[in-house]
Coordinates of C-alpha atoms and ligand atoms in Angstrom, one line a residue:
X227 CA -4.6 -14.1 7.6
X228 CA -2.1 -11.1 7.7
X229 CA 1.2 -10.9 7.0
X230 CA 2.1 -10.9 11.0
X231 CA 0.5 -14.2 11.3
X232 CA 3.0 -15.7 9.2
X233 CA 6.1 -14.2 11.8
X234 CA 5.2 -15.9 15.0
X235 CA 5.8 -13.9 17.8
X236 CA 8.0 -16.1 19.6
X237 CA 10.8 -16.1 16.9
X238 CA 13.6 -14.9 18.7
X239 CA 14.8 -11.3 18.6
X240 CA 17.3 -10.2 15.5
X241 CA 21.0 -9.4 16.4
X242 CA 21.4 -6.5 18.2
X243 CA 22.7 -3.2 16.1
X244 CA 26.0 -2.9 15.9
X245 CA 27.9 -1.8 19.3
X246 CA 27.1 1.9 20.0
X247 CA 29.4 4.2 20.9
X248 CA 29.1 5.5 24.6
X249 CA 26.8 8.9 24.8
X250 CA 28.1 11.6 23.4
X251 CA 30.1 10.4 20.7
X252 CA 27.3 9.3 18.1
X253 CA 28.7 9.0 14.7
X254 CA 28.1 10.7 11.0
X255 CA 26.0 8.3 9.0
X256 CA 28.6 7.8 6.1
X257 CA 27.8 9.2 2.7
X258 CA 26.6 6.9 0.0
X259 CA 29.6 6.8 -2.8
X260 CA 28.6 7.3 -6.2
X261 CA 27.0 11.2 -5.6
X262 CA 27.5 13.5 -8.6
X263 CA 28.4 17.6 -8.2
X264 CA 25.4 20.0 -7.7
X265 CA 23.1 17.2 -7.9
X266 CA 24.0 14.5 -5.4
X267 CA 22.5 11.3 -5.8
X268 CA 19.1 12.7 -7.2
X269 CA 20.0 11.7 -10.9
X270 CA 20.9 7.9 -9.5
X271 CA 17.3 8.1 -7.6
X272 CA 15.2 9.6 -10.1
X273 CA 16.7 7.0 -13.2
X274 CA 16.6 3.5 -10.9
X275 CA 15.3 4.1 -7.6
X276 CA 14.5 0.7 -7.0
X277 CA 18.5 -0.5 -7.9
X278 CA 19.3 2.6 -6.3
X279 CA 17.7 2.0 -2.7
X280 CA 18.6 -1.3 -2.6
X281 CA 21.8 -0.3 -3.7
X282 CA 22.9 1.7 -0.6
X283 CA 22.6 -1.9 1.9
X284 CA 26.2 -2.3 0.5
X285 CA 27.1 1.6 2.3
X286 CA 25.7 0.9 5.9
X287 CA 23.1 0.5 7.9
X288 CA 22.2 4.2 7.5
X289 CA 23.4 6.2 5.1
X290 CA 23.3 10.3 4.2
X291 CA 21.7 10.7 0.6
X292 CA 22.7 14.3 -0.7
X293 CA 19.8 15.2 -2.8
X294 CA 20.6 18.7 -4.5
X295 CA 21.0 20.8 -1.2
X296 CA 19.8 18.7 1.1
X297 CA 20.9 15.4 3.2
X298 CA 18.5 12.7 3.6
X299 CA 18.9 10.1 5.7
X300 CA 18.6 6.5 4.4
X301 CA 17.9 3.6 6.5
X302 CA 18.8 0.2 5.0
X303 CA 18.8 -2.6 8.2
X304 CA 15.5 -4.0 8.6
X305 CA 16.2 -4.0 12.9
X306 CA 16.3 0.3 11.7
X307 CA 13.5 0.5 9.9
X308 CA 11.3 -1.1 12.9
X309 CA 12.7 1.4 14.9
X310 CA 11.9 4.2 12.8
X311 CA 8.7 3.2 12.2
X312 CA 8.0 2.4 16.3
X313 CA 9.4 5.8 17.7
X314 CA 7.6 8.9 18.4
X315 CA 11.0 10.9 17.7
X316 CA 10.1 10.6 13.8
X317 CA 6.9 12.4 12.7
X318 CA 4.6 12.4 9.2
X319 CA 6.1 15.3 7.3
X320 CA 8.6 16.1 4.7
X321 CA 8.1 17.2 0.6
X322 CA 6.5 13.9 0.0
X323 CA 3.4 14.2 2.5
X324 CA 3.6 17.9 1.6
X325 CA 2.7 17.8 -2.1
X326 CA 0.2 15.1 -0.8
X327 CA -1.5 17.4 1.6
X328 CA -1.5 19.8 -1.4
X329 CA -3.5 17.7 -3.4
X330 CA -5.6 16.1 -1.1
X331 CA -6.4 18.0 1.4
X332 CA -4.3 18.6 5.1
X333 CA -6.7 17.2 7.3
X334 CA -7.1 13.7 6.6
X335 CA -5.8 10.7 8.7
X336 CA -2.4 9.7 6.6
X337 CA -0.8 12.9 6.8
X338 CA -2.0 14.5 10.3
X339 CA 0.3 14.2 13.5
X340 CA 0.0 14.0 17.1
X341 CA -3.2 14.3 18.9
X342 CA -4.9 15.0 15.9
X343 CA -3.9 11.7 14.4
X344 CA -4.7 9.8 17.6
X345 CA -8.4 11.0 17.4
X346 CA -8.6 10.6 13.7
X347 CA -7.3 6.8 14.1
X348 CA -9.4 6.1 16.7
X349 CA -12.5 7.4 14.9
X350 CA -11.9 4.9 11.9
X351 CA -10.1 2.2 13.4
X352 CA -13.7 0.1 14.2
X353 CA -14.4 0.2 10.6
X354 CA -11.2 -2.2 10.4
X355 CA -10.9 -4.2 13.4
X356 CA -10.7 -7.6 12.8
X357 CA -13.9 -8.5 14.2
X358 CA -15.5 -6.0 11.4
X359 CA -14.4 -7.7 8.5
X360 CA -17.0 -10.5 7.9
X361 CA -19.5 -7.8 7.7
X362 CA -18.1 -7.1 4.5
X363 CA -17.7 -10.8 3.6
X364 CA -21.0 -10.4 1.1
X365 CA -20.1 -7.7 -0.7
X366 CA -16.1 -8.8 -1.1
X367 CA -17.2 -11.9 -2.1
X368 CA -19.9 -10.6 -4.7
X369 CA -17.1 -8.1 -6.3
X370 CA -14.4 -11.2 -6.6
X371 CA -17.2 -13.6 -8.6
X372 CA -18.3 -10.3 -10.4
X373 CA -14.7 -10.1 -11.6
X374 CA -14.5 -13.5 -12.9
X375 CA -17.6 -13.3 -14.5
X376 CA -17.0 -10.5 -16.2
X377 CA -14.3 -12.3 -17.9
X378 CA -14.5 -14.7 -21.2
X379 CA -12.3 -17.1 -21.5
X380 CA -9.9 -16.5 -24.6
X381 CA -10.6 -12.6 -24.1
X382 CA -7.5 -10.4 -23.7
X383 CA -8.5 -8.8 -19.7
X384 CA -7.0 -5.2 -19.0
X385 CA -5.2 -6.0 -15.6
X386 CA -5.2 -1.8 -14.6
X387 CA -8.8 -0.8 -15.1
X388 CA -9.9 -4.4 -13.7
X389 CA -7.9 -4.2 -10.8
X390 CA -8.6 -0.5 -9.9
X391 CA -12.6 -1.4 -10.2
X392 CA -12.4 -3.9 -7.7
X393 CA -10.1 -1.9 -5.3
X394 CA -12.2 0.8 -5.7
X395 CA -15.4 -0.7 -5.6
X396 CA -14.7 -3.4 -2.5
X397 CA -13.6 0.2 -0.6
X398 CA -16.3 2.0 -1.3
X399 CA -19.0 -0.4 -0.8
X400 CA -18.0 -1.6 2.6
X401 CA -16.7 1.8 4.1
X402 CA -19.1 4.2 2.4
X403 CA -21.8 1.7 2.3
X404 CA -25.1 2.4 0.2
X405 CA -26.5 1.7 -3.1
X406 CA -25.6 4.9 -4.6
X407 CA -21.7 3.6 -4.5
X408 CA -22.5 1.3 -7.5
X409 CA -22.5 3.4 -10.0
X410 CA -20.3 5.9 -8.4
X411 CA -17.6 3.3 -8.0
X412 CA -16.9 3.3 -11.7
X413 CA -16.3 7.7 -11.5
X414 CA -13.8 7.4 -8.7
X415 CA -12.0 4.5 -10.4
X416 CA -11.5 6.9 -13.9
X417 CA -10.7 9.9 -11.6
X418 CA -8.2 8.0 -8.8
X419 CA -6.4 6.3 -11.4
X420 CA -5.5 10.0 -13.5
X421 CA -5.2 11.5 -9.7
X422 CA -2.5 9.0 -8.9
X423 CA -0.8 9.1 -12.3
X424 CA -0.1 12.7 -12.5
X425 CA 0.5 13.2 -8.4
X426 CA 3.5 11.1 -8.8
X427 CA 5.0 13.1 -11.3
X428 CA 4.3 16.3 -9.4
X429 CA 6.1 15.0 -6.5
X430 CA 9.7 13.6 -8.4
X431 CA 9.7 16.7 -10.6
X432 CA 8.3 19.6 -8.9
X433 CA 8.1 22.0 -11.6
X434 CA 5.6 24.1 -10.0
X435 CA 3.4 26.5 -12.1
X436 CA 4.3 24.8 -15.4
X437 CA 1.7 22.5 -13.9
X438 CA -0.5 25.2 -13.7
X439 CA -0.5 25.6 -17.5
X440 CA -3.6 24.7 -19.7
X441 CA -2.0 22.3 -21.4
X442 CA -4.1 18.8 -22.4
X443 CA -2.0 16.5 -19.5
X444 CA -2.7 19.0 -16.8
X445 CA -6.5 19.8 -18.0
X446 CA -7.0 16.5 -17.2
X447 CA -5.5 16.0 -13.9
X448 CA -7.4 19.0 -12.8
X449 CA -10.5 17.6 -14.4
X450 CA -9.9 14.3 -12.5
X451 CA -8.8 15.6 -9.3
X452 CA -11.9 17.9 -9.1
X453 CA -14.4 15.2 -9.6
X454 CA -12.3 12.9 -6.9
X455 CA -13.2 16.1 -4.5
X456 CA -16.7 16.7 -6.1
X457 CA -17.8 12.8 -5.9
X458 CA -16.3 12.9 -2.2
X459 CA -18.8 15.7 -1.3
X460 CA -21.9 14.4 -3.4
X461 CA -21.2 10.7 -1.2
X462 CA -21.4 12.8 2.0
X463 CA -24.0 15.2 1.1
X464 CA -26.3 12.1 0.1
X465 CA -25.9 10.4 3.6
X466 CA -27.0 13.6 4.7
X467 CA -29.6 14.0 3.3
X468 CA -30.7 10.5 3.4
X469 CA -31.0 10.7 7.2
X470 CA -29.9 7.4 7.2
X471 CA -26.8 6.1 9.8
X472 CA -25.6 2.5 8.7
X473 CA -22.7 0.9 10.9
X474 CA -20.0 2.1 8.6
X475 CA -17.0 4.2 8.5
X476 CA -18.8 7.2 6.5
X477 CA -21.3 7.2 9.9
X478 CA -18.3 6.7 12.8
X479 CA -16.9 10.1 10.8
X480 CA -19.7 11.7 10.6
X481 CA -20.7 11.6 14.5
X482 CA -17.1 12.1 15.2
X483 CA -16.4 14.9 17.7
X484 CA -12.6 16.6 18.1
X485 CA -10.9 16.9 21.6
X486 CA -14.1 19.5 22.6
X487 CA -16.8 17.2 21.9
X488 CA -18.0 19.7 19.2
X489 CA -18.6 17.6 15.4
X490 CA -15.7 17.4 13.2
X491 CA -15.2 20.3 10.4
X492 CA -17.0 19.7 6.8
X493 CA -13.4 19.7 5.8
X494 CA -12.2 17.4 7.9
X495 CA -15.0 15.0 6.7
X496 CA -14.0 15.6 3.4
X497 CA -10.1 15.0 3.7
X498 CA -10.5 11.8 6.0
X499 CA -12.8 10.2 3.0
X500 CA -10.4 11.5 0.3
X501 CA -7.4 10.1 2.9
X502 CA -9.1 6.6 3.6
X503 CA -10.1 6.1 -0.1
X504 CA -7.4 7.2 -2.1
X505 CA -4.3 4.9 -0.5
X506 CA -7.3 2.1 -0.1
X507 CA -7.6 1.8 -3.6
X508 CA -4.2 2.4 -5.2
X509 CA -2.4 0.1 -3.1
X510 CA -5.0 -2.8 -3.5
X511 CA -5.5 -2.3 -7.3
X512 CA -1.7 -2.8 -7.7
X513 CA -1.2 -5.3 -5.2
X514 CA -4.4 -7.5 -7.3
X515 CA -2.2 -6.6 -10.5
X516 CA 1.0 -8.4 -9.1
X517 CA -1.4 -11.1 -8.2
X518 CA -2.5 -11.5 -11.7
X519 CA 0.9 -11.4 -12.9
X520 CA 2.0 -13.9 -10.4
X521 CA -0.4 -16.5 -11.4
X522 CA 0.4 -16.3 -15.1
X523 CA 4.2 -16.5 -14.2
X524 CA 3.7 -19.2 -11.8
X525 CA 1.2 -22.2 -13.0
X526 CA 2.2 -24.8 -10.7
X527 CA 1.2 -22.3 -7.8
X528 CA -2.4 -21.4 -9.5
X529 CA -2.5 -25.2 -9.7
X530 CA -2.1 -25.3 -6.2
X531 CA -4.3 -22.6 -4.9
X532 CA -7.1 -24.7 -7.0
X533 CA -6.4 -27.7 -5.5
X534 CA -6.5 -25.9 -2.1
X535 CA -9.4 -24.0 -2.5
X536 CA -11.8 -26.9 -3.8
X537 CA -10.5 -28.9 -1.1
X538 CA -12.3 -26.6 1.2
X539 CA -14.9 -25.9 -0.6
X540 CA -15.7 -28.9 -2.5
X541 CA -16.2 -27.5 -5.7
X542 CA -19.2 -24.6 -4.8
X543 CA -17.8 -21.0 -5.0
X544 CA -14.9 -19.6 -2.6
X545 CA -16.6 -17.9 0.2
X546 CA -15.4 -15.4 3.0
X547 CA -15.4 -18.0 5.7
X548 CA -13.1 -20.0 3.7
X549 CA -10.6 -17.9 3.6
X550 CA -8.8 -18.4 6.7
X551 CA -8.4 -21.9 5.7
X552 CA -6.4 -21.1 2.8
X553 CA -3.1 -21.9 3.9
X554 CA -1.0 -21.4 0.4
X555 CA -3.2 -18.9 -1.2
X556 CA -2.1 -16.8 1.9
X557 CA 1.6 -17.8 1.2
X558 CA 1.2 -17.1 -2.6
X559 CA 0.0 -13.5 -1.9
X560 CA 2.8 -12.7 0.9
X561 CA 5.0 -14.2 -1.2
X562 CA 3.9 -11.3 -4.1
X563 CA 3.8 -8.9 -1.6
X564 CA 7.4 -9.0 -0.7
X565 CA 8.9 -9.2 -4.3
X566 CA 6.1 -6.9 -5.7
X567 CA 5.3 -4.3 -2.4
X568 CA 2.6 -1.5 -3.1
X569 CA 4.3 0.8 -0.8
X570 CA 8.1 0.9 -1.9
X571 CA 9.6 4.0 -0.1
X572 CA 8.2 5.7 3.1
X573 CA 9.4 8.7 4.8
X574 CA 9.2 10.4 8.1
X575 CA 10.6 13.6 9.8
X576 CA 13.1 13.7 12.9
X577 CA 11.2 16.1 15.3
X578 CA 14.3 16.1 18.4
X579 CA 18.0 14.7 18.0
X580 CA 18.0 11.4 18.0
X581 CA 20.1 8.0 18.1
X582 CA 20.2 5.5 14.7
X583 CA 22.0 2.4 15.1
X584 CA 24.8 4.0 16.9
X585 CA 24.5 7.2 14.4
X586 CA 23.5 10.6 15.8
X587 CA 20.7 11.7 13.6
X588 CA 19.7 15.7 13.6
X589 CA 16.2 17.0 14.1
X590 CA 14.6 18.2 11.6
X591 CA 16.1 15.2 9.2
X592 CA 14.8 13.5 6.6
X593 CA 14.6 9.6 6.3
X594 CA 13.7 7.4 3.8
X595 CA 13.8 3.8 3.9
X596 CA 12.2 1.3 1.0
X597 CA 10.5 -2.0 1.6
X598 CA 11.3 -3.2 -1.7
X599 CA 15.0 -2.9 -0.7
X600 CA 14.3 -4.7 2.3
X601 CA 12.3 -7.7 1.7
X602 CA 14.6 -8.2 -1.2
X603 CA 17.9 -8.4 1.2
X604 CA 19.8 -11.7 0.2
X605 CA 20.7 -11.3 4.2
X606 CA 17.2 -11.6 5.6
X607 CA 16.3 -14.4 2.5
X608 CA 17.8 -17.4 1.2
X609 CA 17.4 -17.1 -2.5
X610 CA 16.1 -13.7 -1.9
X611 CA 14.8 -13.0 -5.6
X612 CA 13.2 -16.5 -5.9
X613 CA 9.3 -16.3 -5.6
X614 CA 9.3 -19.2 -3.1
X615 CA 5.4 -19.0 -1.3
X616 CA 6.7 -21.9 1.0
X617 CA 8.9 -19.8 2.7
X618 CA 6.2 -18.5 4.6
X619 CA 5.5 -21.9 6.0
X620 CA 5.8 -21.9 9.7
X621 CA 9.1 -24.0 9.8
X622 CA 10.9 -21.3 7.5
X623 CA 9.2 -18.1 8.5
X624 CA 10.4 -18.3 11.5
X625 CA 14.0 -17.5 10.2
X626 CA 12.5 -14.0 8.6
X627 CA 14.5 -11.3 10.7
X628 CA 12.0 -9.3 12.6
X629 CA 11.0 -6.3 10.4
X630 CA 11.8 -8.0 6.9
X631 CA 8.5 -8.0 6.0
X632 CA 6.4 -5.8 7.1
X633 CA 4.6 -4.7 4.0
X634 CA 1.4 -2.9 6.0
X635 CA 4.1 -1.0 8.2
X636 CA 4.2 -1.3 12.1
X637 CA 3.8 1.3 15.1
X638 CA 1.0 4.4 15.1
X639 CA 1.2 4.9 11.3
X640 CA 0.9 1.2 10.4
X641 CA -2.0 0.6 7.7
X642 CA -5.7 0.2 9.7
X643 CA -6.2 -2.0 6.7
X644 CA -4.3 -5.0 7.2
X645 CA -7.0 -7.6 7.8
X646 CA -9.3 -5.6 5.3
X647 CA -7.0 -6.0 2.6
X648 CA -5.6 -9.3 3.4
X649 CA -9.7 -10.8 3.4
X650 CA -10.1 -9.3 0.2
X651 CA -6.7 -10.1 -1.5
X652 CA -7.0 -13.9 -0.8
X653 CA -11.1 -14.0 -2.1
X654 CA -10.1 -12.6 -5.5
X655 CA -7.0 -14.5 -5.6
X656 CA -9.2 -17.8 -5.0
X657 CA -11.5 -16.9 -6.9
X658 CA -9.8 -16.0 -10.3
X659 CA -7.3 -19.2 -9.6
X660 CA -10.0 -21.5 -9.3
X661 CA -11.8 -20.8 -12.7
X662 CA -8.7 -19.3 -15.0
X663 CA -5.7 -20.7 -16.0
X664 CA -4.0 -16.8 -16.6
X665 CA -1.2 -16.2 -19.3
X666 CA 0.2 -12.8 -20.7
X667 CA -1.1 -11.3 -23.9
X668 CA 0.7 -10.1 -26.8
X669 CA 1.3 -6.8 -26.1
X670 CA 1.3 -7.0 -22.3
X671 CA 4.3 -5.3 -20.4
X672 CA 5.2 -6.8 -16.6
X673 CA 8.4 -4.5 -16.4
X674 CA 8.0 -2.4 -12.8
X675 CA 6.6 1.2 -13.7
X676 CA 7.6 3.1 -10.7
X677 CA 5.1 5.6 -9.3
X678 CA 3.5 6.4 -6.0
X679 CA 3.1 2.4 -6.1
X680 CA 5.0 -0.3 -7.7
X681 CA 3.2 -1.6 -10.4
X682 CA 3.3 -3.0 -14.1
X683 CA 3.6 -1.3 -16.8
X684 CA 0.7 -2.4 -18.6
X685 CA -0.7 -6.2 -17.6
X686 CA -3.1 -7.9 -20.2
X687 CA -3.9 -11.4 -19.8
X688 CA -5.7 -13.9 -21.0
X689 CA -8.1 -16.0 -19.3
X690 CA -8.6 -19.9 -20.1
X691 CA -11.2 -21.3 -18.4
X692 CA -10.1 -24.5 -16.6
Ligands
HEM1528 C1 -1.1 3.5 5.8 C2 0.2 -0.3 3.1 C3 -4.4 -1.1 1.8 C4 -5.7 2.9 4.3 C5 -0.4 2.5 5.2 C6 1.0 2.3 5.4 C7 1.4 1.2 4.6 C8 0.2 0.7 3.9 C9 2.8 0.6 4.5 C10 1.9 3.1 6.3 C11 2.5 4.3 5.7 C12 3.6 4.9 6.5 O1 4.1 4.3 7.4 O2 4.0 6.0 6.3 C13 -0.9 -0.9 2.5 C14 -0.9 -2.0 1.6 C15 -2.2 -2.2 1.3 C16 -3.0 -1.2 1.9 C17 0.3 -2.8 1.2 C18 -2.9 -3.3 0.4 C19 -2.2 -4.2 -0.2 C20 -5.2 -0.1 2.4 C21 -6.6 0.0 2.3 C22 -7.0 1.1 3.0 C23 -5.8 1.7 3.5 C24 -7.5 -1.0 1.5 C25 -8.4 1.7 3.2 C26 -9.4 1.3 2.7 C27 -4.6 3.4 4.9 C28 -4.6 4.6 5.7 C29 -3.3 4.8 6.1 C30 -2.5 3.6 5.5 C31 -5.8 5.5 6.0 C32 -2.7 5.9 7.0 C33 -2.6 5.4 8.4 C34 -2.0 6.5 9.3 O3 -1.2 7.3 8.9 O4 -2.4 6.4 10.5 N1 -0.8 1.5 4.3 N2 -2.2 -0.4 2.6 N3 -4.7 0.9 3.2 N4 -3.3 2.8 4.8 FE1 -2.8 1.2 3.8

């Protein structure tokens, strides 16, 4: 059901990196060409980063970025970016997580390190093991046939605020479970969605206190920022005070206990909900929006997913246990995933001198590398910008270089959510496919707005009941 089960783990092993010099005589990473004076290659990243990063495959393997003052290390082989991602010499931390921390508090799971972040995962890690998940089959399948009964056929549906609801709500009803979450669903969804709109402006132009003015944009992200913090401590204080301890992820953190076997800080509570809700929502709300977009784009693959779907379920409606049978739905949302990732550019720290691909990189550097630029490599894909869901059948899968797809990340910092999100994906995907035909509405915009996540600019479609 997740993206690894497509990559069989007997494919062979990629090419090795190129040779390596012997010890001692690492190289420079070359510059990327094209940087400007003063500012680098920060104009170039700021006005198309998504040309941009998968621009720089044509410099090298790994290539310096000057942004203003300071070199940033880009990593552009997929082989590089699994390394990156498995080794402990490279650490959460640099002004992306920074400004993150700012906003959403420092102790949370996605931006601690070290021991810390080992206790932390291993605190919420039962909520998402794989033999968790059809606990939350009821309520995942409830929110999909919600969705599609919310919708008319004719009427023109609003792809962000649809698809945020159902992130939001799925992730809060299964982790935070409790009946108090309906209604507070709808809160987080308005505050999230302003939170994430205005963060990612804060982080690619950090104009500091001019954010601090009371001007009507700012009022606003303030507003919605403090009720994301204000909801987060009315959800916990009502568990409380409901003496209540359901088998859920709200109840593993509140009987969590640090390396002393004393209870975790109040604000430790507090950041790890803010930490597990906040890139549980974002990431599956735009995911479900490329979805959408997909299935309008693509008929003959809706037709498909149909066909498949009441071929296992024989015309009642799509259930959790059918989802593993669901062969080209599965393929039809990888298959979105890789053209249309969530996550598009992740980051990480050097913390000791290390070796790249036969470069020498420093401590203390900075690395970026972009899944968008990688599962779109016309090296790792035949027809690479072709939306193609068979090539995820096992026969041609097996040809994916190791690391070309590995939208949910790998090593200690991959996403706990993986089989979560994959369940969830595929029962909304079924279930909208199997009663809508989808096509855009006048007025709708696909183009890619870049942001914390990839997503469109502003999807409406409309519905036609098959
Ligand atoms: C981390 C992708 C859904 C919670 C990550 C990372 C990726 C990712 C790539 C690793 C970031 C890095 O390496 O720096 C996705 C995608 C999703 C998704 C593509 C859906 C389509 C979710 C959901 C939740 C969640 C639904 C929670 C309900 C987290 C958390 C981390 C994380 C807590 C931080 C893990 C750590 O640092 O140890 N996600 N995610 N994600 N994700 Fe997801």
């Amino acid at each position: 059901m997740t993206v690894e089960s497509v990559q069989p783990e007997s494919r062979p092993e990629p090419a090795a990196a190129p040779d390596e010099p012997p010890a001692g005589q690492l190289l420079e990473p070359p510059v990327a060409g094209g940087a400007v004076p003063f500012l680098g290659h920060g104009l170039k990243l700021v006005r198309d980063p998504l040309g941009f990063m998968s621009g720089l495959r044509d410099h090298g393997d790994v290539v310096r970025l000057r942004l203003g003052p300071k070199t940033v290390y880009a990593v552009t082989a997929p082989t590089l970016t699994g390394a990156v991602a498995l080794s402990p010499d490279y650490i959460i931390s640099g002004p992306l997580w920074e400004s993150l921390e700012g906003l959403l508090g420092k102790q949370g799971v996605a931006t601690a390190n070290g021991a810390l972040h080992r206790r932390q995962r291993r605190t919420i890690q039962p909520a998402f093991r794989l033999d968790a998940i059809p606990a939350y089959g009821p309520i995942m399948e409830e929110e999909a046939h919600a969705l599609t009964a919310r919708w008319s056929s004719g009427e023109v549906v609003d792809c962000t605020a649809e698809s945020f609801r159902i992130a939001v709500r799925i992730a809060a009803r299964c982790l935070l479970r409790g009946q108090y979450m309906d209604e507070r669903a709808e809160r987080l969804c308005a505050a999230l969605a302003t939170v994430f709109r205005g963060m990612y402006r804060r982080m690619v132009v950090p104009l500091g206190p001019l954010y601090r003015l009371p001007l009507p944009g700012n009022r606003e992200f303030n507003r919605a920022l403090a009720d994301l913090h204000l909801l987060v401590d009315e959800i916990v204080a009502e568990r409380r005070a409901s003496g209540q301890k359901p088998d859920d992820l709200l109840t593993a953190l509140l009987e969590a206990k640090d390396e002393n076997g004393e209870p975790i800080g109040e604000q430790e509570i507090h950041d790890q909900v803010v930490a597990i809700l906040t890139p549980g929502s974002e990431t599956i709300a735009s995911t479900v929006m490329w979805l959408l977009q997909a299935l309008a784009a693509h008929p003959e693959h809706a037709d498909r997913i149909r066909a498949e779907v009441d071929s296992v379920t024989n015309g009642r409606p799509v259930g959790f246990d059918d989802v593993r049978r669901l062969t080209h739905t599965n393929n039809v949302i990888v298959e979105t995933m890789r053209l249309r990732p969530a996550v598009w550019i992740l980051t990480r720290r050097a913390v000791a001198d290390t070796e790249l691909g036969g470069y020498r990189i420093p401590a203390g550097a900075d690395i970026i590398y972009s899944p968008y630029a990688i599962q779109r490599d016309p090296r790792s894909y035949p027809d690479h910008l072709e939306f193609d869901p068979d090539r995820w059948l096992p026969e041609r899968s097996k040809d994916v270089p190791k690391y070309a797809m590995s939208p949910f990340s790998v090593g200690n910092r991959k996403c706990p959510s993986d089989h979560f999100s994959m369940a969830q994906l595929s029962l909304v995907t079924a279930a909208v496919a199997t009663r809508f035909r989808l096509e855009q509405a006048p007025g709708s915009n696909d183009a890619v707005r870049v942001g914390i996540t990839l997503r469109p600019h502003n999807l409406l479609v409309r519905p036609l009941a098959r």
